[in-house]
mmCIF file of C-alpha atoms and ligand atoms in Angstrom:
data_model
loop_
_atom_site.group_PDB
_atom_site.id
_atom_site.type_symbol
_atom_site.label_atom_id
_atom_site.label_comp_id
_atom_site.label_asym_id
_atom_site.label_seq_id
_atom_site.Cartn_x
_atom_site.Cartn_y
_atom_site.Cartn_z
ATOM 1 C CA MET N 1 18.665 -36.131 81.695
ATOM 2 C CA GLY N 2 15.843 -33.605 82.089
ATOM 3 C CA TRP N 3 12.271 -33.807 80.860
ATOM 4 C CA SER N 4 11.797 -33.051 77.216
ATOM 5 C CA ALA N 5 8.720 -31.970 75.260
ATOM 6 C CA SER N 6 8.369 -35.523 73.986
ATOM 7 C CA CYS N 7 7.765 -36.768 77.509
ATOM 8 C CA ILE N 8 4.471 -34.909 77.894
ATOM 9 C CA ASN N 9 2.176 -37.193 75.929
ATOM 10 C CA PRO N 10 3.740 -40.564 75.285
ATOM 11 C CA PHE N 11 0.540 -42.227 74.038
ATOM 12 C CA PRO N 12 -1.111 -40.199 71.283
ATOM 13 C CA ALA N 13 -4.128 -41.719 69.580
ATOM 14 C CA SER N 14 -2.439 -43.275 66.562
ATOM 15 C CA SER N 15 -2.493 -46.956 65.785
ATOM 16 C CA HIS N 16 0.394 -46.451 63.382
ATOM 17 C CA LEU N 17 2.611 -44.919 66.028
ATOM 18 C CA LEU N 18 4.523 -47.283 68.237
ATOM 19 C CA VAL N 19 6.142 -46.054 71.402
ATOM 20 C CA ALA N 20 9.196 -47.313 73.197
ATOM 21 C CA ILE N 21 10.047 -45.957 76.625
ATOM 22 C CA ASN N 22 13.555 -45.693 77.897
ATOM 23 C CA MET N 23 12.804 -46.393 81.559
ATOM 24 C CA SER N 24 15.330 -45.880 84.308
ATOM 25 C CA LYS N 25 15.180 -49.590 85.065
ATOM 26 C CA HIS N 26 16.113 -50.406 81.441
ATOM 27 C CA LEU N 27 12.874 -52.190 80.629
ATOM 28 C CA LYS N 28 13.050 -53.733 77.195
ATOM 29 C CA SER N 29 9.952 -52.372 75.445
ATOM 30 C CA SER N 30 9.816 -55.217 72.941
ATOM 31 C CA GLN N 31 9.345 -57.684 75.789
ATOM 32 C CA ILE N 32 6.356 -56.046 77.506
ATOM 33 C CA PRO N 33 2.874 -55.282 76.191
ATOM 34 C CA LEU N 34 2.099 -51.661 75.320
ATOM 35 C CA ARG N 35 -0.632 -51.505 78.036
ATOM 36 C CA LYS N 36 1.922 -52.437 80.683
ATOM 37 C CA GLN N 37 4.427 -49.963 79.259
ATOM 38 C CA LYS N 38 1.803 -47.253 79.624
ATOM 39 C CA ARG N 39 1.063 -48.224 83.226
ATOM 40 C CA ALA N 40 4.773 -48.305 83.953
ATOM 41 C CA TRP N 41 5.168 -44.887 82.402
ATOM 42 C CA LEU N 42 2.317 -43.352 84.371
ATOM 43 C CA GLY N 43 3.536 -44.848 87.629
ATOM 44 C CA ASN N 44 7.235 -44.136 87.305
ATOM 45 C CA GLU N 45 8.370 -40.601 87.889
ATOM 46 C CA LYS N 46 11.875 -41.567 86.889
ATOM 47 C CA ALA N 47 10.848 -42.291 83.301
ATOM 48 C CA ARG N 48 13.156 -40.069 81.382
ATOM 49 C CA CYS N 49 12.798 -40.159 77.676
ATOM 50 C CA VAL N 50 10.439 -41.362 74.957
ATOM 51 C CA LEU N 51 11.564 -42.613 71.582
ATOM 52 C CA ALA N 52 8.727 -42.697 69.054
ATOM 53 C CA TYR N 53 8.826 -44.807 65.970
ATOM 54 C CA TYR N 54 6.443 -46.118 63.343
ATOM 55 C CA GLY N 55 5.728 -49.763 62.596
ATOM 56 C CA LEU N 56 5.749 -51.391 59.163
ATOM 57 C CA GLN N 57 2.160 -52.143 58.150
ATOM 58 C CA LYS N 58 1.671 -55.303 56.131
ATOM 59 C CA PRO N 59 -0.493 -55.277 52.993
ATOM 60 C CA PRO N 60 -4.009 -56.532 53.867
ATOM 61 C CA TYR N 61 -3.397 -59.842 51.999
ATOM 62 C CA GLU N 62 -0.655 -62.440 51.648
ATOM 63 C CA LEU N 63 2.309 -61.458 49.493
ATOM 64 C CA ASP N 64 1.342 -63.974 46.802
ATOM 65 C CA ALA N 65 -2.374 -63.110 46.877
ATOM 66 C CA LEU N 66 -2.200 -60.775 43.866
ATOM 67 C CA GLU N 67 -0.635 -63.365 41.560
ATOM 68 C CA PRO N 68 -0.517 -63.796 38.637
ATOM 69 C CA TYR N 69 -0.998 -60.032 38.156
ATOM 70 C CA MET N 70 1.523 -58.870 40.758
ATOM 71 C CA SER N 71 4.015 -61.510 41.826
ATOM 72 C CA ARG N 72 5.170 -62.463 45.300
ATOM 73 C CA LYS N 73 8.664 -61.539 44.136
ATOM 74 C CA THR N 74 7.491 -57.992 43.397
ATOM 75 C CA LEU N 75 5.718 -57.692 46.760
ATOM 76 C CA GLU N 76 8.768 -59.064 48.607
ATOM 77 C CA MET N 77 10.960 -56.480 46.934
ATOM 78 C CA HIS N 78 8.509 -53.564 46.777
ATOM 79 C CA TRP N 79 6.975 -53.899 50.245
ATOM 80 C CA GLY N 80 9.743 -55.877 51.943
ATOM 81 C CA LYS N 81 12.641 -53.721 50.749
ATOM 82 C CA HIS N 82 11.542 -50.359 49.315
ATOM 83 C CA HIS N 83 8.612 -49.655 51.658
ATOM 84 C CA ARG N 84 10.568 -50.993 54.639
ATOM 85 C CA GLY N 85 13.537 -48.859 53.603
ATOM 86 C CA TYR N 86 11.423 -45.670 53.678
ATOM 87 C CA LEU N 87 10.084 -46.606 57.096
ATOM 88 C CA GLU N 88 13.442 -47.461 58.610
ATOM 89 C CA GLY N 89 14.964 -44.322 57.112
ATOM 90 C CA LEU N 90 12.188 -42.249 58.668
ATOM 91 C CA ASN N 91 12.600 -43.835 62.093
ATOM 92 C CA LYS N 92 16.327 -43.137 61.978
ATOM 93 C CA GLN N 93 15.676 -39.500 61.117
ATOM 94 C CA LEU N 94 13.084 -39.143 63.871
ATOM 95 C CA ALA N 95 15.419 -40.646 66.452
ATOM 96 C CA LYS N 96 17.713 -37.644 66.092
ATOM 97 C CA SER N 97 15.195 -35.154 67.447
ATOM 98 C CA ASP N 98 11.872 -35.131 69.279
ATOM 99 C CA VAL N 99 10.506 -32.098 67.429
ATOM 100 C CA LEU N 100 8.354 -34.288 65.153
ATOM 101 C CA TYR N 101 7.060 -36.521 67.919
ATOM 102 C CA GLY N 102 3.449 -37.642 68.227
ATOM 103 C CA TYR N 103 1.938 -37.163 64.768
ATOM 104 C CA THR N 104 -0.132 -39.649 62.812
ATOM 105 C CA MET N 105 1.582 -40.526 59.520
ATOM 106 C CA GLU N 106 -0.841 -38.321 57.599
ATOM 107 C CA GLU N 107 -0.095 -35.381 59.895
ATOM 108 C CA LEU N 108 3.635 -36.050 59.631
ATOM 109 C CA VAL N 109 3.469 -35.912 55.815
ATOM 110 C CA LYS N 110 1.717 -32.534 55.938
ATOM 111 C CA VAL N 111 3.941 -31.069 58.639
ATOM 112 C CA THR N 112 7.221 -32.167 57.041
ATOM 113 C CA TYR N 113 6.134 -30.823 53.640
ATOM 114 C CA ASN N 114 6.432 -27.448 55.336
ATOM 115 C CA SER N 115 4.417 -25.549 52.717
ATOM 116 C CA GLY N 116 6.715 -26.574 49.882
ATOM 117 C CA ASN N 117 10.063 -26.276 51.692
ATOM 118 C CA PRO N 118 10.202 -29.891 52.831
ATOM 119 C CA PHE N 119 12.096 -31.068 55.903
ATOM 120 C CA PRO N 120 14.525 -33.975 55.270
ATOM 121 C CA GLU N 121 11.944 -36.374 56.767
ATOM 122 C CA PHE N 122 9.291 -35.555 54.147
ATOM 123 C CA ASN N 123 10.275 -38.024 51.417
ATOM 124 C CA ASN N 124 10.364 -41.021 53.728
ATOM 125 C CA ALA N 125 7.156 -40.067 55.574
ATOM 126 C CA ALA N 126 5.248 -39.423 52.346
ATOM 127 C CA GLN N 127 6.460 -42.635 50.742
ATOM 128 C CA VAL N 128 5.407 -44.658 53.792
ATOM 129 C CA TRP N 129 1.929 -43.104 53.663
ATOM 130 C CA ASN N 130 1.717 -43.489 49.868
ATOM 131 C CA HIS N 131 2.663 -47.155 49.984
ATOM 132 C CA ASP N 132 0.266 -48.028 52.832
ATOM 133 C CA PHE N 133 -2.464 -46.362 50.794
ATOM 134 C CA PHE N 134 -1.420 -48.162 47.608
ATOM 135 C CA TRP N 135 -1.452 -51.669 49.138
ATOM 136 C CA GLU N 136 -4.973 -51.001 50.362
ATOM 137 C CA SER N 137 -5.987 -49.743 46.914
ATOM 138 C CA MET N 138 -5.667 -53.324 45.616
ATOM 139 C CA GLN N 139 -7.255 -56.651 46.507
ATOM 140 C CA PRO N 140 -7.180 -60.212 45.208
ATOM 141 C CA GLY N 141 -9.966 -60.491 42.644
ATOM 142 C CA GLY N 142 -10.067 -56.732 42.142
ATOM 143 C CA GLY N 143 -10.948 -54.835 38.989
ATOM 144 C CA ASN N 144 -14.481 -54.753 37.594
ATOM 145 C CA GLU N 145 -16.512 -51.652 38.435
ATOM 146 C CA PRO N 146 -17.591 -49.869 41.575
ATOM 147 C CA ILE N 147 -21.302 -49.847 42.384
ATOM 148 C CA LEU N 148 -23.832 -47.546 44.006
ATOM 149 C CA GLY N 149 -22.850 -43.976 44.895
ATOM 150 C CA LEU N 150 -19.232 -44.179 43.744
ATOM 151 C CA LEU N 151 -20.220 -45.404 40.289
ATOM 152 C CA GLN N 152 -22.869 -42.661 40.033
ATOM 153 C CA GLN N 153 -20.326 -40.013 41.067
ATOM 154 C CA ILE N 154 -17.773 -41.320 38.532
ATOM 155 C CA GLU N 155 -20.438 -41.205 35.811
ATOM 156 C CA MET N 156 -21.409 -37.683 36.830
ATOM 157 C CA ASP N 157 -17.833 -36.353 36.923
ATOM 158 C CA PHE N 158 -16.277 -38.254 33.996
ATOM 159 C CA GLY N 159 -19.280 -38.902 31.763
ATOM 160 C CA SER N 160 -18.945 -42.686 32.066
ATOM 161 C CA PHE N 161 -16.886 -45.338 33.819
ATOM 162 C CA THR N 162 -15.112 -46.049 30.514
ATOM 163 C CA ASN N 163 -14.114 -42.391 30.220
ATOM 164 C CA PHE N 164 -12.761 -42.456 33.774
ATOM 165 C CA LYS N 165 -10.686 -45.556 33.010
ATOM 166 C CA GLU N 166 -9.253 -43.990 29.878
ATOM 167 C CA LYS N 167 -8.351 -40.821 31.756
ATOM 168 C CA PHE N 168 -6.678 -42.772 34.573
ATOM 169 C CA ILE N 169 -4.658 -44.906 32.138
ATOM 170 C CA GLU N 170 -3.656 -41.873 30.082
ATOM 171 C CA ALA N 171 -2.476 -40.059 33.248
ATOM 172 C CA ALA N 172 -0.401 -43.081 34.278
ATOM 173 C CA LEU N 173 1.261 -43.465 30.894
ATOM 174 C CA SER N 174 2.010 -39.773 30.461
ATOM 175 C CA LEU N 175 3.643 -39.371 33.874
ATOM 176 C CA LEU N 176 7.265 -38.330 33.463
ATOM 177 C CA GLY N 177 9.731 -40.080 35.764
ATOM 178 C CA SER N 178 8.649 -41.638 39.060
ATOM 179 C CA GLY N 179 5.368 -40.807 40.710
ATOM 180 C CA TRP N 180 1.772 -41.689 41.433
ATOM 181 C CA VAL N 181 -1.655 -41.554 39.797
ATOM 182 C CA TRP N 182 -4.686 -40.895 41.962
ATOM 183 C CA LEU N 183 -8.434 -40.784 41.880
ATOM 184 C CA VAL N 184 -9.248 -38.034 44.361
ATOM 185 C CA LEU N 185 -12.282 -36.251 45.689
ATOM 186 C CA LYS N 186 -11.619 -32.531 45.425
ATOM 187 C CA ARG N 187 -12.860 -30.960 48.613
ATOM 188 C CA ASN N 188 -13.729 -27.499 47.300
ATOM 189 C CA GLU N 189 -14.946 -28.418 43.810
ATOM 190 C CA LYS N 190 -16.908 -31.374 45.267
ATOM 191 C CA ARG N 191 -16.027 -33.626 42.359
ATOM 192 C CA LEU N 192 -13.839 -36.615 41.548
ATOM 193 C CA GLU N 193 -10.716 -36.047 39.499
ATOM 194 C CA VAL N 194 -7.681 -37.974 38.240
ATOM 195 C CA VAL N 195 -4.377 -36.374 39.242
ATOM 196 C CA LYS N 196 -0.749 -37.387 38.928
ATOM 197 C CA THR N 197 2.082 -36.448 41.265
ATOM 198 C CA SER N 198 5.878 -36.697 41.043
ATOM 199 C CA ASN N 199 8.175 -38.603 43.369
ATOM 200 C CA ALA N 200 6.709 -38.694 46.902
ATOM 201 C CA ILE N 201 4.183 -35.885 46.504
ATOM 202 C CA SER N 202 0.613 -36.729 47.441
ATOM 203 C CA PRO N 203 -2.719 -34.943 46.935
ATOM 204 C CA LEU N 204 -3.059 -34.811 50.726
ATOM 205 C CA LEU N 205 -0.810 -31.786 50.535
ATOM 206 C CA TRP N 206 -3.432 -29.645 48.842
ATOM 207 C CA ASP N 207 -6.242 -31.183 50.848
ATOM 208 C CA ASP N 208 -7.738 -33.445 48.166
ATOM 209 C CA ILE N 209 -9.097 -36.711 49.548
ATOM 210 C CA PRO N 210 -7.421 -39.735 47.868
ATOM 211 C CA ILE N 211 -9.738 -42.582 46.867
ATOM 212 C CA ILE N 212 -7.384 -44.816 44.799
ATOM 213 C CA SER N 213 -3.666 -44.674 43.997
ATOM 214 C CA LEU N 214 -1.330 -46.391 41.558
ATOM 215 C CA ASP N 215 2.412 -46.530 42.131
ATOM 216 C CA MET N 216 4.201 -45.587 38.887
ATOM 217 C CA TRP N 217 7.741 -45.902 40.229
ATOM 218 C CA GLU N 218 9.741 -48.374 38.181
ATOM 219 C CA HIS N 219 10.198 -50.650 41.219
ATOM 220 C CA ALA N 220 6.414 -51.240 41.184
ATOM 221 C CA TYR N 221 6.283 -52.965 37.818
ATOM 222 C CA TYR N 222 9.747 -53.752 36.470
ATOM 223 C CA LEU N 223 10.088 -57.318 37.806
ATOM 224 C CA ASP N 224 6.722 -58.390 36.366
ATOM 225 C CA TYR N 225 6.377 -56.216 33.277
ATOM 226 C CA LYS N 226 9.846 -54.806 32.493
ATOM 227 C CA ASN N 227 9.243 -51.586 30.547
ATOM 228 C CA GLU N 228 5.705 -52.453 29.516
ATOM 229 C CA LYS N 229 4.020 -49.884 31.705
ATOM 230 C CA GLY N 230 0.813 -50.168 29.681
ATOM 231 C CA LYS N 231 0.376 -53.825 30.682
ATOM 232 C CA TYR N 232 0.941 -52.989 34.358
ATOM 233 C CA VAL N 233 -1.627 -50.163 34.321
ATOM 234 C CA ASP N 234 -4.108 -52.324 32.440
ATOM 235 C CA VAL N 235 -3.750 -55.171 34.901
ATOM 236 C CA PHE N 236 -4.213 -52.760 37.820
ATOM 237 C CA MET N 237 -7.465 -51.419 36.369
ATOM 238 C CA ASN N 238 -8.860 -54.787 35.295
ATOM 239 C CA HIS N 239 -7.669 -57.202 37.999
ATOM 240 C CA LEU N 240 -6.236 -55.442 41.048
ATOM 241 C CA VAL N 241 -7.915 -52.149 41.932
ATOM 242 C CA SER N 242 -10.110 -52.485 45.029
ATOM 243 C CA TRP N 243 -13.419 -50.753 44.418
ATOM 244 C CA ASN N 244 -14.523 -52.132 47.780
ATOM 245 C CA MET N 245 -11.882 -50.028 49.508
ATOM 246 C CA ALA N 246 -12.603 -47.089 47.211
ATOM 247 C CA MET N 247 -16.275 -47.178 48.220
ATOM 248 C CA LEU N 248 -15.331 -47.224 51.910
ATOM 249 C CA ARG N 249 -12.995 -44.283 51.403
ATOM 250 C CA MET N 250 -15.672 -42.442 49.466
ATOM 251 C CA ALA N 251 -18.182 -42.994 52.277
ATOM 252 C CA ARG N 252 -15.659 -41.614 54.755
ATOM 253 C CA ALA N 253 -14.843 -38.689 52.464
ATOM 254 C CA GLN N 254 -18.504 -37.763 52.362
ATOM 255 C CA SER N 255 -18.452 -36.991 56.055
ATOM 256 C CA PHE N 256 -16.200 -34.073 55.063
ATOM 257 C CA VAL N 257 -17.617 -33.213 51.634
ATOM 258 C CA ASN N 258 -21.356 -32.937 51.066
ATOM 259 C CA LEU N 259 -21.941 -34.088 47.485
ATOM 260 C CA ALA N 260 -25.705 -33.702 47.729
ATOM 261 C CA GLU N 261 -27.735 -30.528 47.728
ATOM 262 C CA PRO N 262 -27.424 -29.066 51.222
ATOM 263 C CA LYS N 263 -30.518 -29.762 53.256
ATOM 264 C CA ILE N 264 -31.648 -26.623 55.015
ATOM 265 C CA PRO N 265 -33.258 -27.362 58.354
ATOM 266 C CA VAL N 266 -36.832 -26.193 58.587
ATOM 267 C CA ALA N 267 -37.701 -24.417 61.830
HETATM 268 FE FE1 FE2 L 301 6.690 -47.956 45.395
#
């Protein structure tokens, strides 16, 4: 087997990306630490092929930590089956070709969207990214209100925190079919906005910066709330949403979007 493009850079800087090397000596990658795999790769000219795959990230809390608002049963099914299914489906698709090798998940979502003519990998990649983002949009003991800059920005862009909540809930309940509701920072308009997207689509695709997301696919709420979507959305806003994470994301977003008056350097 000759060298392929995927053999050029087997260790891109992505914590989400796991790498397995098919060495000529048939090393089993699962049995050796990644650091040793890398050394083996660098020192072995007979290394022939790299298979890249993505690992399943666990929610940043135990599966029963969101009870009684989101049950362990829901997390086991939603994360353990649906999210895992998207990830395994994606890895299977990626194993067929090395064209999409080496991207972070966010890059993979954008690349596979292909300007609106999505590659077959898009749905799985986007749903993996969306779900990772969603799990981190919640925390045990969530709800309440954000503080400091995020609260001020919400009040500036929505009039009040109550208005924002109403707009978010209304967007969730008026979404047709499966999809997502987001609080995003719009890069060009420099303001927060509530948006909804269908199926696997995410605001990343038009360069908005997501701050919070809510999964409105039926699998997200049916076990706990049956068809009572209103209860699910209410519980998310009042008991689950992580304003701590939202504030961190907002701080990060502000390294790309200057929400203040630009300061002109004085010579
Ligand atoms: Fe979901």
